[in-house]
XYZ file of C-alpha atoms in Angstrom:
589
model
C 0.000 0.000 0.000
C 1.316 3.816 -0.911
C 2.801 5.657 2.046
C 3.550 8.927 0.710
C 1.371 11.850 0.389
C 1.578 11.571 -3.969
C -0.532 8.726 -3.525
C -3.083 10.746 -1.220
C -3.068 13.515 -3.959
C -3.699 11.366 -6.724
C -6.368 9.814 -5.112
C -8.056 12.989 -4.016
C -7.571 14.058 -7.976
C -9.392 11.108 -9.340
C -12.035 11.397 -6.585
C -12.775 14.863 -8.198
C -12.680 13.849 -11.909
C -14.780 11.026 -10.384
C -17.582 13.349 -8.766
C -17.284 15.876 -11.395
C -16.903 14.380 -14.871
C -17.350 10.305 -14.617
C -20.637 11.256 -12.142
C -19.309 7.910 -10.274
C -20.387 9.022 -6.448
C -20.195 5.325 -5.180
C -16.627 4.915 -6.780
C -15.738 8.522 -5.179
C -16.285 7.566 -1.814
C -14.894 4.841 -1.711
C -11.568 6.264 -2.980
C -12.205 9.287 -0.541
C -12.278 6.471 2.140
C -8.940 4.803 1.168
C -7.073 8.131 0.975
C -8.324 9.832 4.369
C -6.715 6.479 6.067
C -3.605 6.911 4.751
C -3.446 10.621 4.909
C -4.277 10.325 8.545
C -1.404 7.104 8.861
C 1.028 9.323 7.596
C 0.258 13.107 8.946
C -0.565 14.310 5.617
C -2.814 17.037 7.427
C -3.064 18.924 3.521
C -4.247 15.534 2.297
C -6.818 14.932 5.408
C -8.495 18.976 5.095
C -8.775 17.775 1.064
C -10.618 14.934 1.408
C -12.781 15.991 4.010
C -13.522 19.015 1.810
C -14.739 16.907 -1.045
C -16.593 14.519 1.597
C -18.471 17.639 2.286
C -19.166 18.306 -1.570
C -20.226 14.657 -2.033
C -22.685 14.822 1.392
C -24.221 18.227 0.455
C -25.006 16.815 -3.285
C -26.789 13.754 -1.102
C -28.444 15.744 0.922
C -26.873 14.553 4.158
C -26.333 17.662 6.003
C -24.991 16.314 9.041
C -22.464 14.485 7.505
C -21.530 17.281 4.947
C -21.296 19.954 7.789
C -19.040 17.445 10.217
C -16.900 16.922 7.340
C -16.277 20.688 6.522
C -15.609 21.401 10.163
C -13.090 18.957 10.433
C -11.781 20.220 7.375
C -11.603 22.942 9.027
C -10.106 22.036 12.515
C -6.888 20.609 9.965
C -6.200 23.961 8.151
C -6.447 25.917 11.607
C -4.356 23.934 13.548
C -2.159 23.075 11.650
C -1.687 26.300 9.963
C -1.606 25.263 6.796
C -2.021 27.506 3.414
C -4.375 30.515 2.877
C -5.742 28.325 0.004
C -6.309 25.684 1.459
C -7.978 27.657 4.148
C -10.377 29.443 1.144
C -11.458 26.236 -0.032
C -12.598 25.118 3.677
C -14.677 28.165 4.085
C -16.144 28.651 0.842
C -17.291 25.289 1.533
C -18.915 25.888 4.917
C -20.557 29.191 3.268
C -21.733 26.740 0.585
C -23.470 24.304 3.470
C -24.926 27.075 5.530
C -26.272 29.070 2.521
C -28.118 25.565 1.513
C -29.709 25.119 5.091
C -30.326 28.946 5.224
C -28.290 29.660 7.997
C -27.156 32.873 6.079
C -25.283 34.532 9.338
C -22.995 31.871 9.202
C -22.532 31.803 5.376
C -21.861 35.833 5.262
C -19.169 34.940 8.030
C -17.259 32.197 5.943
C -18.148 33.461 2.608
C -16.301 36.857 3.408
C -13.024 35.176 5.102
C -13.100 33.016 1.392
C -13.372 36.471 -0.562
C -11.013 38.296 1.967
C -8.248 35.379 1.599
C -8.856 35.073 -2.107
C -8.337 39.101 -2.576
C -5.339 38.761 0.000
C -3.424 36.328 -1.285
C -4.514 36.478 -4.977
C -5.859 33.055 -4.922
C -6.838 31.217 -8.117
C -8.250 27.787 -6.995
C -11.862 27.202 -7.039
C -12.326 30.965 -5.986
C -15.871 31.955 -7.656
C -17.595 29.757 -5.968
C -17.444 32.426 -3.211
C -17.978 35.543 -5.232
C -21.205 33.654 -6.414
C -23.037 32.662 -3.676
C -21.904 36.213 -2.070
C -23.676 37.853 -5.143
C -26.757 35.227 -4.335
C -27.442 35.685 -0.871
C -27.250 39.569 -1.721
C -30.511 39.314 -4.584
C -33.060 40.036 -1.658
C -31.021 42.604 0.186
C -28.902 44.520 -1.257
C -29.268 44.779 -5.451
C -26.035 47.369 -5.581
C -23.836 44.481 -3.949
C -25.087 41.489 -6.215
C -24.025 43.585 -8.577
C -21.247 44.432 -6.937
C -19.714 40.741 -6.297
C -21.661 39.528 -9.812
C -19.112 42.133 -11.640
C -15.878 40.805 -9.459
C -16.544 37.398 -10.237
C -16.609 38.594 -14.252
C -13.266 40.175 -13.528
C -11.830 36.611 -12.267
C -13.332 33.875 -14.268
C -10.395 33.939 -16.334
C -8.175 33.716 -13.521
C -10.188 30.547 -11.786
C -8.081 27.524 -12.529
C -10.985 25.168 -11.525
C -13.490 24.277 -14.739
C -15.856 23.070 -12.520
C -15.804 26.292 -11.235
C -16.330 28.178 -13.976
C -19.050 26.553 -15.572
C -20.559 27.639 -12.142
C -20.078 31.030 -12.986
C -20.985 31.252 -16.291
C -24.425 29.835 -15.379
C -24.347 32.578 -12.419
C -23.500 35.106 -15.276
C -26.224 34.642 -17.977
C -28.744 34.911 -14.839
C -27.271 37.958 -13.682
C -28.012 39.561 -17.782
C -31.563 38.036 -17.597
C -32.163 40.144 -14.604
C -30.496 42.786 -16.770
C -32.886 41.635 -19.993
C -29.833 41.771 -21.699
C -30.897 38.031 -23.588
C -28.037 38.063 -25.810
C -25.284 38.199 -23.114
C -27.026 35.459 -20.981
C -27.164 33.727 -23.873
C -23.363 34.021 -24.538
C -22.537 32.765 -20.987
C -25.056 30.426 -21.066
C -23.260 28.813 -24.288
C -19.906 29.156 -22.176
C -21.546 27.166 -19.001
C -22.772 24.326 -22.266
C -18.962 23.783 -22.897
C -17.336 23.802 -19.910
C -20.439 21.617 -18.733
C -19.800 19.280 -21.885
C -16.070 19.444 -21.663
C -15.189 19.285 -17.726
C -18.204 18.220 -15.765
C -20.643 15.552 -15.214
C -23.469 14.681 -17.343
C -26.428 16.139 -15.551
C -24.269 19.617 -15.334
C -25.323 20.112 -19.277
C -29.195 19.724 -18.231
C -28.836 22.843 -16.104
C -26.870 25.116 -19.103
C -29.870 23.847 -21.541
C -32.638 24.551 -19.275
C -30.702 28.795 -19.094
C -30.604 28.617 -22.680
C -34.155 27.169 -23.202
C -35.287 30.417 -20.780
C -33.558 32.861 -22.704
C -35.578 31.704 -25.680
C -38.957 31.626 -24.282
C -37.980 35.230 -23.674
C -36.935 35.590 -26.645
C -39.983 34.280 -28.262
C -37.972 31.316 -29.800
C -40.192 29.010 -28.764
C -39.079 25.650 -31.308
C -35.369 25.885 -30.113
C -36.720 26.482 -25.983
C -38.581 23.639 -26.777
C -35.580 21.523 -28.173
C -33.331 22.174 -25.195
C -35.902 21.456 -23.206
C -36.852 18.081 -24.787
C -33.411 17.207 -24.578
C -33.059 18.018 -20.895
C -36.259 16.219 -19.943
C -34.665 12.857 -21.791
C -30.971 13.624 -20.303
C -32.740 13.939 -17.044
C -34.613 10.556 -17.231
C -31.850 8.816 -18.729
C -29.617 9.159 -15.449
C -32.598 8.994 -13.441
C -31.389 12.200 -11.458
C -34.747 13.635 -9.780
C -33.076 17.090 -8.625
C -32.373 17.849 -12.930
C -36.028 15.760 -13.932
C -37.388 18.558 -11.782
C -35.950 21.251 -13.364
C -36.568 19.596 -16.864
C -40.662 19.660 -16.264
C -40.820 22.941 -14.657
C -38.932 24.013 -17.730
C -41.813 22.210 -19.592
C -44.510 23.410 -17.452
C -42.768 27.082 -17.999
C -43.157 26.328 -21.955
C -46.457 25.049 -22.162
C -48.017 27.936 -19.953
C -46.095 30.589 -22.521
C -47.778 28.650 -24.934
C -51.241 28.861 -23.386
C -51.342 25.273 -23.324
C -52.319 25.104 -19.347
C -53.313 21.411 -18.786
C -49.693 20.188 -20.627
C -47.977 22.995 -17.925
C -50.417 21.322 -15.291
C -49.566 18.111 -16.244
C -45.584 18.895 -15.831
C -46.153 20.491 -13.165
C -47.616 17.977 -11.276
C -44.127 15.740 -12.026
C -42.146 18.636 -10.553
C -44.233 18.466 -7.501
C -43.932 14.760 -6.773
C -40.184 14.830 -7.171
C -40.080 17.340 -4.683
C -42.111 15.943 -1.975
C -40.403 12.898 -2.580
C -37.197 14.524 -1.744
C -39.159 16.239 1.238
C -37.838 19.622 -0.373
C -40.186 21.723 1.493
C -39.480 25.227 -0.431
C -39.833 23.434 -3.596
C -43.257 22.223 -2.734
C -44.398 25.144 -1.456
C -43.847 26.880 -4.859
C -44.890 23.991 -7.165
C -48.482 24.606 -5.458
C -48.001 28.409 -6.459
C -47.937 27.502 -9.674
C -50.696 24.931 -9.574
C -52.792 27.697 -8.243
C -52.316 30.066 -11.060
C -52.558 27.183 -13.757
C -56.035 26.439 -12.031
C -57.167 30.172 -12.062
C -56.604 30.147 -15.613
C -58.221 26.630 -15.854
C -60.683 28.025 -14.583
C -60.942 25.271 -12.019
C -61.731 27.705 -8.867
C -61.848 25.139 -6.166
C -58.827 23.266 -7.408
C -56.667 26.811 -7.458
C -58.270 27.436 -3.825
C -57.277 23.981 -2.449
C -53.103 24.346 -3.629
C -52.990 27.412 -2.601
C -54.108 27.028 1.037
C -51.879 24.453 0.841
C -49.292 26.792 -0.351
C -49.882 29.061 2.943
C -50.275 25.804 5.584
C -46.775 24.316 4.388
C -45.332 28.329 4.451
C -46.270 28.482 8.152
C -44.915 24.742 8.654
C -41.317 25.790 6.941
C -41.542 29.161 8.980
C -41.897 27.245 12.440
C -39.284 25.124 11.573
C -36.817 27.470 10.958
C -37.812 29.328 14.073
C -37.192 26.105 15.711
C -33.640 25.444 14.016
C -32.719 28.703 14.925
C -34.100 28.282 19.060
C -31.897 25.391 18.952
C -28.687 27.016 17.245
C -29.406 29.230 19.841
C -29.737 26.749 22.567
C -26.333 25.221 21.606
C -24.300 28.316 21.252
C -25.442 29.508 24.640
C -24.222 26.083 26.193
C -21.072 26.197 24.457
C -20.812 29.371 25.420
C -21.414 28.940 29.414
C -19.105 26.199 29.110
C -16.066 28.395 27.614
C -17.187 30.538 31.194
C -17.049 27.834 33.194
C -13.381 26.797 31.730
C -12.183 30.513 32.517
C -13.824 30.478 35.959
C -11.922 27.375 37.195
C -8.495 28.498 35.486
C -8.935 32.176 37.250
C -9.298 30.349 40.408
C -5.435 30.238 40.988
C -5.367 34.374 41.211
C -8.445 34.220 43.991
C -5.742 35.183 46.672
C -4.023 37.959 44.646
C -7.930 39.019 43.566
C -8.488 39.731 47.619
C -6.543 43.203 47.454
C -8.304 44.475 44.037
C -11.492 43.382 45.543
C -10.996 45.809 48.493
C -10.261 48.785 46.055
C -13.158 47.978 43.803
C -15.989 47.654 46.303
C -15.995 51.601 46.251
C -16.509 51.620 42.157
C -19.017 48.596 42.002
C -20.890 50.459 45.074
C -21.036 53.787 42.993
C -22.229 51.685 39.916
C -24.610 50.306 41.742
C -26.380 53.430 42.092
C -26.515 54.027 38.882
C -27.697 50.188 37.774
C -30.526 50.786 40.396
C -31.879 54.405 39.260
C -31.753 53.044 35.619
C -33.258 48.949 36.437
C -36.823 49.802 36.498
C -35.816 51.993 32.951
C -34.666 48.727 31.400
C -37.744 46.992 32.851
C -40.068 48.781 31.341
C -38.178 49.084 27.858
C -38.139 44.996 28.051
C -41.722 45.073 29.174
C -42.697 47.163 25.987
C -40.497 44.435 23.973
C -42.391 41.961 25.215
C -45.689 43.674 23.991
C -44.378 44.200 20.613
C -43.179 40.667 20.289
C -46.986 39.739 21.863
C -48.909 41.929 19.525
C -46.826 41.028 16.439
C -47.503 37.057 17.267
C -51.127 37.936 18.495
C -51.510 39.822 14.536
C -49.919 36.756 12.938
C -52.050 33.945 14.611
C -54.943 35.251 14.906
C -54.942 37.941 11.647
C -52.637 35.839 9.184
C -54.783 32.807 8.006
C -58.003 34.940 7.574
C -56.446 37.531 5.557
C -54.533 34.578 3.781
C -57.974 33.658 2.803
C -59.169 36.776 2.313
C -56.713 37.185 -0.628
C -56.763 34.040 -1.833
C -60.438 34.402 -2.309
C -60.384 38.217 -3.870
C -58.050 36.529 -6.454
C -60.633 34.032 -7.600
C -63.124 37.025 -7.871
C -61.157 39.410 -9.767
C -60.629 36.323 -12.104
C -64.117 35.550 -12.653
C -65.087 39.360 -13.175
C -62.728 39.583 -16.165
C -64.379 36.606 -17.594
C -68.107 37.686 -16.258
C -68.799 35.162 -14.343
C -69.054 36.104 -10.709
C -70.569 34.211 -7.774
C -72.194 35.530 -4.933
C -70.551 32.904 -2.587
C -67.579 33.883 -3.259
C -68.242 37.208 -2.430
C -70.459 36.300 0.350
C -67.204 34.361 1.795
C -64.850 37.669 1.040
C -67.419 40.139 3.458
C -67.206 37.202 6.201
C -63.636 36.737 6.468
C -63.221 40.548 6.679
C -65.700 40.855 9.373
C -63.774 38.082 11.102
C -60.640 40.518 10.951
C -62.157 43.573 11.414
C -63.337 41.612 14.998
C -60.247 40.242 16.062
C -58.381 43.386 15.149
C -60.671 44.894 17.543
C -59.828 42.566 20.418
C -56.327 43.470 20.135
C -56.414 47.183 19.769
C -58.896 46.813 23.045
C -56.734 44.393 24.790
C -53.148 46.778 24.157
C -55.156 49.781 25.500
C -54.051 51.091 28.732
C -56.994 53.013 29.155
C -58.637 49.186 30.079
C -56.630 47.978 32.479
C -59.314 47.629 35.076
C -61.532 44.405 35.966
C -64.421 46.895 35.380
C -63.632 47.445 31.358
C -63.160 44.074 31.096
C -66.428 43.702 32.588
C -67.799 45.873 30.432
C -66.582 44.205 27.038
C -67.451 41.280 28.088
C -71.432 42.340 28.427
C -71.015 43.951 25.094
C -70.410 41.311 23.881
C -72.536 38.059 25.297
C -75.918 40.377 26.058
C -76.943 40.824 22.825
C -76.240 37.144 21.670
C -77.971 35.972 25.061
C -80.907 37.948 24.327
C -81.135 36.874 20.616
C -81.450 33.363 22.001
C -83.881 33.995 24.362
C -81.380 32.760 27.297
C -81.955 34.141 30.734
C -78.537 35.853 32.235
C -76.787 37.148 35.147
C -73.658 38.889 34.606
C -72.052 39.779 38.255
C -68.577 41.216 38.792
C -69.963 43.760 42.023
C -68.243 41.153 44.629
C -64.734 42.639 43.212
C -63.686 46.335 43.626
C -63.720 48.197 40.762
C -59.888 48.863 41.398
C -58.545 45.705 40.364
C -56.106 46.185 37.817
C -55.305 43.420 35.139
C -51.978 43.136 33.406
C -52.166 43.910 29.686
C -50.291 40.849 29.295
C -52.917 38.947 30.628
C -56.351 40.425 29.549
C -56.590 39.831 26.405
C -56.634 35.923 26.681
C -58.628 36.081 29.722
C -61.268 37.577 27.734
C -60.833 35.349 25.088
C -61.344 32.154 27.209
C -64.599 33.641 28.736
C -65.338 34.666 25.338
C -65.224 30.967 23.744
C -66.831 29.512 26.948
C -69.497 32.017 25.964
C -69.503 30.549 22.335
C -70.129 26.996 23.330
C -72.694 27.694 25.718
C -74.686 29.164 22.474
C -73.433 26.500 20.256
C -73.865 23.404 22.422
C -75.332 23.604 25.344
C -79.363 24.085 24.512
C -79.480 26.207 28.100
C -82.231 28.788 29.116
C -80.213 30.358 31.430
C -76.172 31.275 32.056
C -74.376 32.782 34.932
C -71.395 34.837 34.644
C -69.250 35.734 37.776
C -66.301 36.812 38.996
C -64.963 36.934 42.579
C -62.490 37.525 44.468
C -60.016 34.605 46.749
C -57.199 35.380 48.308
C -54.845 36.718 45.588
C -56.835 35.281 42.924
C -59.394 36.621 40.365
C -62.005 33.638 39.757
C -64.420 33.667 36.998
C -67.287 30.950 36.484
C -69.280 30.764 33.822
C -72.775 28.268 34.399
C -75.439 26.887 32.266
C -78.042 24.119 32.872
C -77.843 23.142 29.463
C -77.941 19.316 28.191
C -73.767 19.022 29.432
C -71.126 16.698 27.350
C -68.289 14.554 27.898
C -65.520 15.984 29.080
C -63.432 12.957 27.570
C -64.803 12.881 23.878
C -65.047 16.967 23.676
C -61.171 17.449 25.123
C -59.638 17.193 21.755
C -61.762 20.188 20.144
C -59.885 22.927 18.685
C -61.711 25.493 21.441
C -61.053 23.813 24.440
C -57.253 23.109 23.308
C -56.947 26.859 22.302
C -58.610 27.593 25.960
C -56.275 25.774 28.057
C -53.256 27.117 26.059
C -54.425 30.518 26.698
C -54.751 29.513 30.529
C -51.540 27.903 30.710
C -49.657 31.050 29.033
C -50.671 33.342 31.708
C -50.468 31.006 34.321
C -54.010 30.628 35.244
C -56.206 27.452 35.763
C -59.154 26.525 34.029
C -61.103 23.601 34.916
C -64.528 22.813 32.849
C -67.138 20.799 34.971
C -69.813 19.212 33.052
C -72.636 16.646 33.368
C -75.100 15.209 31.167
C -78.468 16.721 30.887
C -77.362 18.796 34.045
C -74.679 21.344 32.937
C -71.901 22.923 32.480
C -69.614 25.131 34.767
C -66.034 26.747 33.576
C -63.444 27.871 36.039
C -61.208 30.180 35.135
C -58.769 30.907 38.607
C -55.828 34.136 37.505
C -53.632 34.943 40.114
C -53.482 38.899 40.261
């Protein structure tokens, strides 16, 4: 077996050519394999950051994240600690920048991407250096349009430098979508025709799908439809020939894109539809979420209302799914860098222990300062109280407008789309309409709740009393249902926390609902007294009662006792059949 490091380099070379021109993954990882052992036997610390660098390229084009991002970090733990050279160095964090701009962690990819560029700049680098400049130029699209341009036009001014071809077939394809943005077709056409040769001459097979899907764009725009169509055709067959679902995806939206220029909308449905199973087959959440945009619109034009309605409240369900997940991903990020971090404190705590005895002295000395600054924290604590407290309400109302605001309005638009639609083609319905006036009364109401609920002119027990008969008297007496509302046992000076009043008013407010809906009771009680440091409200009915059991899973009485639980009250619900119902609702003030 080798023992030198030319045998490590060799290997990593083929395992390149392998990944990037034979598309032989399987045969690449194995070689990868071979070559990290005896890099590692014989301290070839260059040869171990390599191939962990392409183990990270091969994971990431799997998909398996943690693998990819364990392999670039310990990539990276070679190059730092063992100093090795500024290139090798860019290559490491280019490709971290290129894993945490794919899992949209784009803190970290600014961070590495701009130690790549600063390096590259530096040290005049030529070795796989684009890569960089383009996903710099990318992550810029959204924020910044001066510095996409910006890092688009530096990465123009080094493709001729970049030694890598793989590299620069990259570019080009970044290139002729940077002049499309431009509607400059002909010079996205010209790089687009540079990515097709360095794609036929230096990279792997599916690589020449994605240069004739750009091309096949620039002549839809073009209005070249028969040679779009052509490099489209031959991209759908490429595609299926290597059975690669990430390029057959492309290849049909490409299609679907086609067939919709062509007003041909059930061929672009039908495409469409192909694009969508690959992706939630390869639980690519993003991509799902816009392949049931584009269902939408195809229906609208269809004409197929309920169809177009049903993708794209799917579109909106899986946007809030993929938006709580990332807020999750980030919590724990989060969570882990704050451990990490009291762990680093804990480390310098227990190595500053050896000083304690010189510390004594200082300590002495610096009693006087800390007893001065401690004047100062306490005059300006309950100033940093209340600008956390008004935080707090911001972050409250902005969640309260989202959960309670966002679907409706969601529906609201999705609905108003449908309308407009069928008033251009004359053919309105007064359902739909019907459904538009509803779903805006619903926000007009709950927008009301929370412009009550944030106003400090109702902190009292009294306004809430006073809402809350506003409310349930006139549906009470539309029912014919004999009340008592009774708040007297309770002064009138009871104040209740603005972070608490709204959802205590929205509990009583739903126990109020399913009185009306359910309950079939002539007459309702509605209390509130006072115990020990504790605001209790009951509402009572002697309606026909339910099962506590087989009624616990009902969207109401979930929302009720989340609302309880998040202001630390306790509601208990009481009921018996063909007796009644009681609700408890026990705040502490």
């Amino acid at each position: 077996m080798p023992k030198d490091s030319n045998y490590v380099r060799t290997a990593e070379q083929y395992a390149w050519k392998l990944l990037n021109y034979l598309d032989d993954e399987k045969k690449a990882e194995k070689i990868l394999h071979e070559a990290d052992k005896i890099a590692l036997k014989i301290n070839d610390y260059k040869g171990v950051a390599r191939i962990n660098w392409n183990f990270g390229i091969l994971y990431l084009r799997y998909e398996k994240l943690n693998e990819a991002l364990n392999s670039f970090q310990k990539s990276e733990n070679y190059v730092n600690k063992y100093n090795l050279s500024p290139n090798e160095k860019q290559l490491v964090y280019s490709g971290l920048g290129t894993y945490y701009e794919f899992v949209n962690q784009y803190d970290n990819a600014f961070k590495y991407i701009t130690q790549a560029i600063e390096l590259t700049e530096k040290f005049h680098l030529s070795e796989y250096i684009l890569p960089a400049y383009i996903i710099m130029a990318r992550m810029y699209i959204p924020i910044d349009v001066k510095k996409y341009e910006v890092y688009t036009k530096k990465s123009i001014l080094l493709i001729e430098k970049e030694k890598n071809k793989q590299a620069r077939y990259l570019a080009e394809l970044a290139l002729s979508d940077f002049y499309v943005q431009k509607k400059d077709y002909l010079k996205s056409k010209y790089h687009s025709q540079k990515s097709l040769f360095y794609a036929k001459n230096y990279c792997r097979p599916a690589s020449i799908i994605s240069s004739w899907i750009s091309l096949s764009s620039i002549y839809i725009r073009l209005n070249q439809l028969d040679s779009a169509y052509n490099y489209i055709n031959m991209s759908v067959k490429l595609a299926e020939k290597l059975n690669n679902d990430f390029r057959k995806a492309d290849a049909y939206a490409s299609m679907a894109m086609y067939y919709e220029f062509k007003k041909q909308y059930k061929l672009a449905e039908k495409y469409n539809l192909k694009t969508l199973e690959i992706d939630k087959k390869g639980n690519y959440g993003l991509g799902v979420k816009l392949d049931y945009d584009k269902l939408a619109d195809l229906n609208l034009l269809l004409k197929d209302y309920k169809k177009a309605h049903d993708y794209r409240v799917k579109s909106y369900k899986l946007e809030d799914s993929l938006f709580s997940l990332k807020l999750s991903t980030s919590v724990n990020r989060l969570e882990k860098e704050k451990q990490e971090a009291n762990l680093k404190l804990l480390k310098l705590e227990n190595e500053n222990s050896i000083f304690q005895r010189n510390v004594f002295l200082i300590v002495g000395i610096l009693s006087i300062l800390l007893g001065i600054i401690s004047i100062v924290l306490i005059i300006n604590r309950n100033k940093y109280k209340k600008l956390e407290a008004e935080q707090r309400l911001r972050n409250q109302i902005a969640a309260d407008l989202h959960d309670e605001i966002g679907s409706t309005l969601s529906s609201i638009s999705i609905l108003s789309e449908i309308v407009t639609f069928q008033q251009k083609k004359g053919d309105s319905k007064l359902e739909i309409m019907q459904q538009v006036s509803n779903d805006a009364r619903e926000v007009i109401d709950k927008m009301d709740d929370i412009i009550w609920a944030i106003n400090p002119q109702n902190d009292s027990l009294q306004n809430l009393e006073t809402r809350l008969k506003s409310y349930a008297i006139p549906i009470f007496e539309s029912k014919e249902i004999e009340f008592k509302i009774d708040f007297l046992a309770i002064s009138e000076n009871i104040k209740i926390d603005i972070s608490k009043r709204r959802d205590i008013y929205l509990i009583l407010k739903e126990a109020i609902n399913n009185l009306i809906k359910y309950s079939n009771s002539k007459n309702a009680v509605i209390e509130a007294k006072l115990e020990n440091k504790f605001i209790v409200f009951e509402i009572i009915d002697n309606g026909i009662g339910f099962d506590i059991n087989a009624a616990s899973q009902r969207n109401g009485l979930k929302n009720m006792k989340m609302r309880a639980e998040k202001i630390g009250a306790t509601l208990n619900i009481n009921s018996t059949i063909s007796k009644g119902t009681q609700v408890i609702l026990t705040v502490p003030l």
